[in-house]
Short mmCIF file of C-alpha atoms and ligand atoms in Angstrom, two decimals:
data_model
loop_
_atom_site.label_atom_id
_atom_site.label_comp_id
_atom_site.label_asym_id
_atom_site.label_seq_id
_atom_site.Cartn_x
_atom_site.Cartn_y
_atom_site.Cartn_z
CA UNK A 133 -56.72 4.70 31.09
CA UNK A 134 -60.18 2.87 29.76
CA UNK A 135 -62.44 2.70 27.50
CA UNK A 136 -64.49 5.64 29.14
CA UNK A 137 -61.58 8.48 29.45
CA UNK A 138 -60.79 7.83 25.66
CA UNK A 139 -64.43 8.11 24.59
CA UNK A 140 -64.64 11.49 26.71
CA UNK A 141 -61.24 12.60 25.19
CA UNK A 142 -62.47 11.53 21.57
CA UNK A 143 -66.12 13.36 22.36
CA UNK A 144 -63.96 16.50 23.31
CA UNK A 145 -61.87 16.37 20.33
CA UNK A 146 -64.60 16.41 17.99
CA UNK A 147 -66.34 19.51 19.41
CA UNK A 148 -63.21 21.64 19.62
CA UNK A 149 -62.47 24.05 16.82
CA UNK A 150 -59.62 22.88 14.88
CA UNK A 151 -56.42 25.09 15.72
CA UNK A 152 -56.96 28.39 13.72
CA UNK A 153 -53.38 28.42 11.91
CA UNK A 154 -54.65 26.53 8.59
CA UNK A 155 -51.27 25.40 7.01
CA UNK A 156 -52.35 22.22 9.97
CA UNK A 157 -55.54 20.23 8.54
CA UNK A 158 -58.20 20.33 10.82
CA UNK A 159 -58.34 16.45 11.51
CA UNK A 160 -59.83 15.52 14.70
CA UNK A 161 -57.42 12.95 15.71
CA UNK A 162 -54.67 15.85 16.39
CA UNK A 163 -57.21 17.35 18.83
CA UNK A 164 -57.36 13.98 20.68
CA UNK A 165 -53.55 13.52 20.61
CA UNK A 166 -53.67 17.11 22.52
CA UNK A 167 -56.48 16.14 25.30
CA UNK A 168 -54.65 12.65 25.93
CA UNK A 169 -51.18 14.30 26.45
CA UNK A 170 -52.70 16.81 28.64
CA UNK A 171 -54.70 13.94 30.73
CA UNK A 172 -51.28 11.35 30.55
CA UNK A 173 -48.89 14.03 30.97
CA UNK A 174 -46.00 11.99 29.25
CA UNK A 175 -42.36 12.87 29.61
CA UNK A 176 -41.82 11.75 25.62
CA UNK A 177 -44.50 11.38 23.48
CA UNK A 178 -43.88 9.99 19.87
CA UNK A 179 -45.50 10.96 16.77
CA UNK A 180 -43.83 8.22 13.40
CA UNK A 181 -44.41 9.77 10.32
CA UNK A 182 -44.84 13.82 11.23
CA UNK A 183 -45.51 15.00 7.45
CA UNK A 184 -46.88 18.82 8.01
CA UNK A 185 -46.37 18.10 11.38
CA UNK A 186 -50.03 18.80 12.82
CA UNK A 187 -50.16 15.57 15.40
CA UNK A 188 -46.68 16.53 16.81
CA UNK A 189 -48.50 19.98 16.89
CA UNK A 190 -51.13 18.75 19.10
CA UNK A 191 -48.92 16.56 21.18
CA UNK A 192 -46.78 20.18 22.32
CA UNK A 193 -50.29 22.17 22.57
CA UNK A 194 -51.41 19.40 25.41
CA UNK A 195 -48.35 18.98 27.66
CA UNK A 196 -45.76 21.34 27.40
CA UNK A 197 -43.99 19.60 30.39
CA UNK A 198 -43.30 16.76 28.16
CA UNK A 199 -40.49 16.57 25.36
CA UNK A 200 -42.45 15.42 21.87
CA UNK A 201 -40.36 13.89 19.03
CA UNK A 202 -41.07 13.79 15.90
CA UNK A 203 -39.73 11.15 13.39
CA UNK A 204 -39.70 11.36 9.30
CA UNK A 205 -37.47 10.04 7.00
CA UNK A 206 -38.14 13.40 4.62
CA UNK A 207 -38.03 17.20 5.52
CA UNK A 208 -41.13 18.26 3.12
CA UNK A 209 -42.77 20.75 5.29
CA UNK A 210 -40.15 22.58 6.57
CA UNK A 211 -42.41 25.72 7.21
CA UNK A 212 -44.74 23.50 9.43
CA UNK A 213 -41.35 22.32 11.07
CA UNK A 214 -39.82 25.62 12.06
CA UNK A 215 -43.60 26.91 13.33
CA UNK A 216 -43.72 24.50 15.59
CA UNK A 217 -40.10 24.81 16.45
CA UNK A 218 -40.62 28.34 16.98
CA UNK A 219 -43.82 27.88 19.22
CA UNK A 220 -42.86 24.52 21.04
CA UNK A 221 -39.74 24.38 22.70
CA UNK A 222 -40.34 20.88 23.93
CA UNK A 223 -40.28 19.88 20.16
CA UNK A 224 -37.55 17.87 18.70
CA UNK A 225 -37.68 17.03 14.66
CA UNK A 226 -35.86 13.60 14.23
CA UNK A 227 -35.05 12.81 10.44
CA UNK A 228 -34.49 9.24 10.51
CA UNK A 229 -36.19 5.70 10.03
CA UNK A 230 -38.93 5.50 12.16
CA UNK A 231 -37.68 1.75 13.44
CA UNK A 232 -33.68 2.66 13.51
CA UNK A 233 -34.66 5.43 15.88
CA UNK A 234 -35.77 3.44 18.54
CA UNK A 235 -33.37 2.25 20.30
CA UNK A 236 -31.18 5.63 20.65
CA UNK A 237 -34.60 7.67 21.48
CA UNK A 238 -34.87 5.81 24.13
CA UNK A 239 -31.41 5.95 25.15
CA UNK A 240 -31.29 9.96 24.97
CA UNK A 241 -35.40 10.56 26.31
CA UNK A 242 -36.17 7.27 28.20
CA UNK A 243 -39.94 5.85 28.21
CA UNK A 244 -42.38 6.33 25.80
CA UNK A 245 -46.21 7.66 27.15
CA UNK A 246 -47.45 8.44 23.58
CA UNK A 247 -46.67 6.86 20.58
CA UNK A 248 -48.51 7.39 17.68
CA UNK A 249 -47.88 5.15 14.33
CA UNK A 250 -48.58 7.27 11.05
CA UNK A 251 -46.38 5.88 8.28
CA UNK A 252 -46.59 3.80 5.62
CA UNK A 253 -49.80 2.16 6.68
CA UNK A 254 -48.89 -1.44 5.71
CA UNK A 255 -49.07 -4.42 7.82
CA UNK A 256 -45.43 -4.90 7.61
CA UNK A 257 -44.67 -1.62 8.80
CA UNK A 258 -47.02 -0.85 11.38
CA UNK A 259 -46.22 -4.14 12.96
CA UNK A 260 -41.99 -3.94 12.98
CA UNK A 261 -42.54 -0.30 14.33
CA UNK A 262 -44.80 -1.80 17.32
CA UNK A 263 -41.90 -4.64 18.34
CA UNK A 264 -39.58 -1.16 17.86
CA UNK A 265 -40.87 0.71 20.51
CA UNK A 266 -42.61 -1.89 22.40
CA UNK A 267 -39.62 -2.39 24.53
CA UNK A 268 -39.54 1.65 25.27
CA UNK A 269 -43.19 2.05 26.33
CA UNK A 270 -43.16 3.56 29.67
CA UNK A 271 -45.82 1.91 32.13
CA UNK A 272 -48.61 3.85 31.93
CA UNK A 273 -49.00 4.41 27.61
CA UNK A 274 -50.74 4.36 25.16
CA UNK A 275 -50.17 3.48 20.81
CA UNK A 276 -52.35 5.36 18.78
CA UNK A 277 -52.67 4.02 14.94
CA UNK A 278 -54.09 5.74 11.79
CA UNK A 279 -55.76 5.06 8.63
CA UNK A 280 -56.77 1.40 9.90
CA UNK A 281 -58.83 0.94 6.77
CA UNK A 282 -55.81 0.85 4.59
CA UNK A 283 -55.24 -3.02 2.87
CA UNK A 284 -53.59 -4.91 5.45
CA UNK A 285 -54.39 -2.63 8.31
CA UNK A 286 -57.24 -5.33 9.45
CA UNK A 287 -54.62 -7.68 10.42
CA UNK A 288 -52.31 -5.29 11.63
CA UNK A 289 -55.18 -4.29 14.32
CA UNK A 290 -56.46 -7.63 14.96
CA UNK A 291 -53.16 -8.61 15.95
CA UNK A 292 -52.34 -5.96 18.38
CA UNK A 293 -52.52 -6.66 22.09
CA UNK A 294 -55.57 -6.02 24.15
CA UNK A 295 -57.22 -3.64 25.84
CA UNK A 296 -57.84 -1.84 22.02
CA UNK A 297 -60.31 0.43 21.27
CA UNK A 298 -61.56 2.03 17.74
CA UNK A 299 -62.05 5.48 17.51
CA UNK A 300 -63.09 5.51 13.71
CA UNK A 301 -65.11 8.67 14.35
CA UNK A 302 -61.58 10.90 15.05
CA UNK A 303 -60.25 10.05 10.92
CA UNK A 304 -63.97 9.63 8.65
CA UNK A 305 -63.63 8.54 5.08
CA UNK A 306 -62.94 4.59 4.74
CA UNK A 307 -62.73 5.58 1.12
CA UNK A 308 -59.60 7.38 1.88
CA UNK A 309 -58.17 5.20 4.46
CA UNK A 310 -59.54 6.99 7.64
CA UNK A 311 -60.10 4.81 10.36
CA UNK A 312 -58.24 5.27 14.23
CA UNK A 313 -57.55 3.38 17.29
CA UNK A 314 -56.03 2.71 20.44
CA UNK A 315 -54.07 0.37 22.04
CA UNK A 316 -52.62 1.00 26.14
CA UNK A 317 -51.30 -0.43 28.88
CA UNK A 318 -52.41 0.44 32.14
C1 SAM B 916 -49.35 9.93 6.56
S1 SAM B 916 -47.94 10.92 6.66
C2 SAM B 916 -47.93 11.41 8.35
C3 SAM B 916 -49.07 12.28 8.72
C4 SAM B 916 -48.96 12.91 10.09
N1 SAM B 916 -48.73 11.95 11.13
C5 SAM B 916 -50.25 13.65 10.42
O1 SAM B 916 -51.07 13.14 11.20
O2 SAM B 916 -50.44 14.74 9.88
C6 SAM B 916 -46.66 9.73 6.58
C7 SAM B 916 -45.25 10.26 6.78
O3 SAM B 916 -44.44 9.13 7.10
C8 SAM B 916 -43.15 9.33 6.59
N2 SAM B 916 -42.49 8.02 6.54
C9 SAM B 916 -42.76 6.97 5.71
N3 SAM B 916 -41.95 5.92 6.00
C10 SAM B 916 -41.18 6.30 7.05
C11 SAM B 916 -40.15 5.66 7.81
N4 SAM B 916 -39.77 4.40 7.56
N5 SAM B 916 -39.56 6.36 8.80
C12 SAM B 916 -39.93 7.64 9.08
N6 SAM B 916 -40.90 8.29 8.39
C13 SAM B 916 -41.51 7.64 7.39
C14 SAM B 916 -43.39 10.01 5.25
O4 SAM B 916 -42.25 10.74 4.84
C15 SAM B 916 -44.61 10.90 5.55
O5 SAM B 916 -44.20 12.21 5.87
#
């Protein structure tokens, strides 16, 4: 991956239409998460933090050859759940801790091509689930983060590892704590 793909992937995502079932937000970042699984093609792709479920949505839409996992620590959409259960079968919903699933993930699914961090938003969190799943990325991967204008999010990106690029453009509205990027390997 480089800086180029993930500028065409990000330049695709905003022209799409959103996905026409509209208990999913139409948020642009979910249509990048779909174009980057279907240009990675990762055998597990991780969304932390699934809420109503529309990035782990977008992860099944762009690689159905791929298992996607899904991690929250709460069932409150369990609607959005079971449609994408019912229209996914690579989906898996994991209730759990975002860091305590890890390590047995990984032990069940193997390596990680996706993983996209979208929980609490704090420095403290975004950084223990990085050294998580670190260990589990596969070679080729890449970290997607959201809502990098959050307090504490500043450090949290300035001390991730390079290459990194911000996609701001995919999550508008600072105000609200929009802000995206991307961190990858190879
Ligand atoms: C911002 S929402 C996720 C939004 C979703 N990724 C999307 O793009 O639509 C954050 C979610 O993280 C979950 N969460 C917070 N802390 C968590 C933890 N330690 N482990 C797993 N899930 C957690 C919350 O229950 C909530 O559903």
């Amino acid at each position: 991956m480089n800086e180029y793909t993930f500028r065409v992937l990000a330049n695709k995502a905003l022209a799409d239409k959103p996905f026409p079932e509209t208990m999913f937000p139409p948020s642009p970042y979910y249509r990048f998460l779909m174009h980057l699984a279907a240009e990675l093609h990762p055998s597990l792709s991780i969304e932390l933090g699934v809420c109503g479920g529309g990035g782990s949505l977008h992860l099944c839409r762009g690689y159905s050859g791929g298992r996607v996992v899904g991690i929250d620590n709460a069932d409150d959409h369990p609607d959005n759940i079971r449609y994408i259960r019912q229209n996914f079968m690579n989906f898996h919903y994991w209730l759990g801790d975002s860091v305590l699933a890890a390590k047995e993930i990984h032990r069940l699914y193997g390596d990680v091509g996706i993983l996209f961090v979208d929980t609490t938003h704090t420095y403290e969190q975004t950084m223990m689930e990085y050294e998580a799943w670190r260990p589990y990325l596969a070679s080729k991967a890449v970290v997607c983060f959201d809502d990098l204008f959050r307090p504490g999010m500043d450090k949290a990106w300035a001390e991730l590892p390079s290459p990194k690029l911000r996609l701001d453009e995919l999550h508008t509205g600072a105000e609200n704590g929009g802000g995206f990027g991307v961190i990858w390997t190879a």
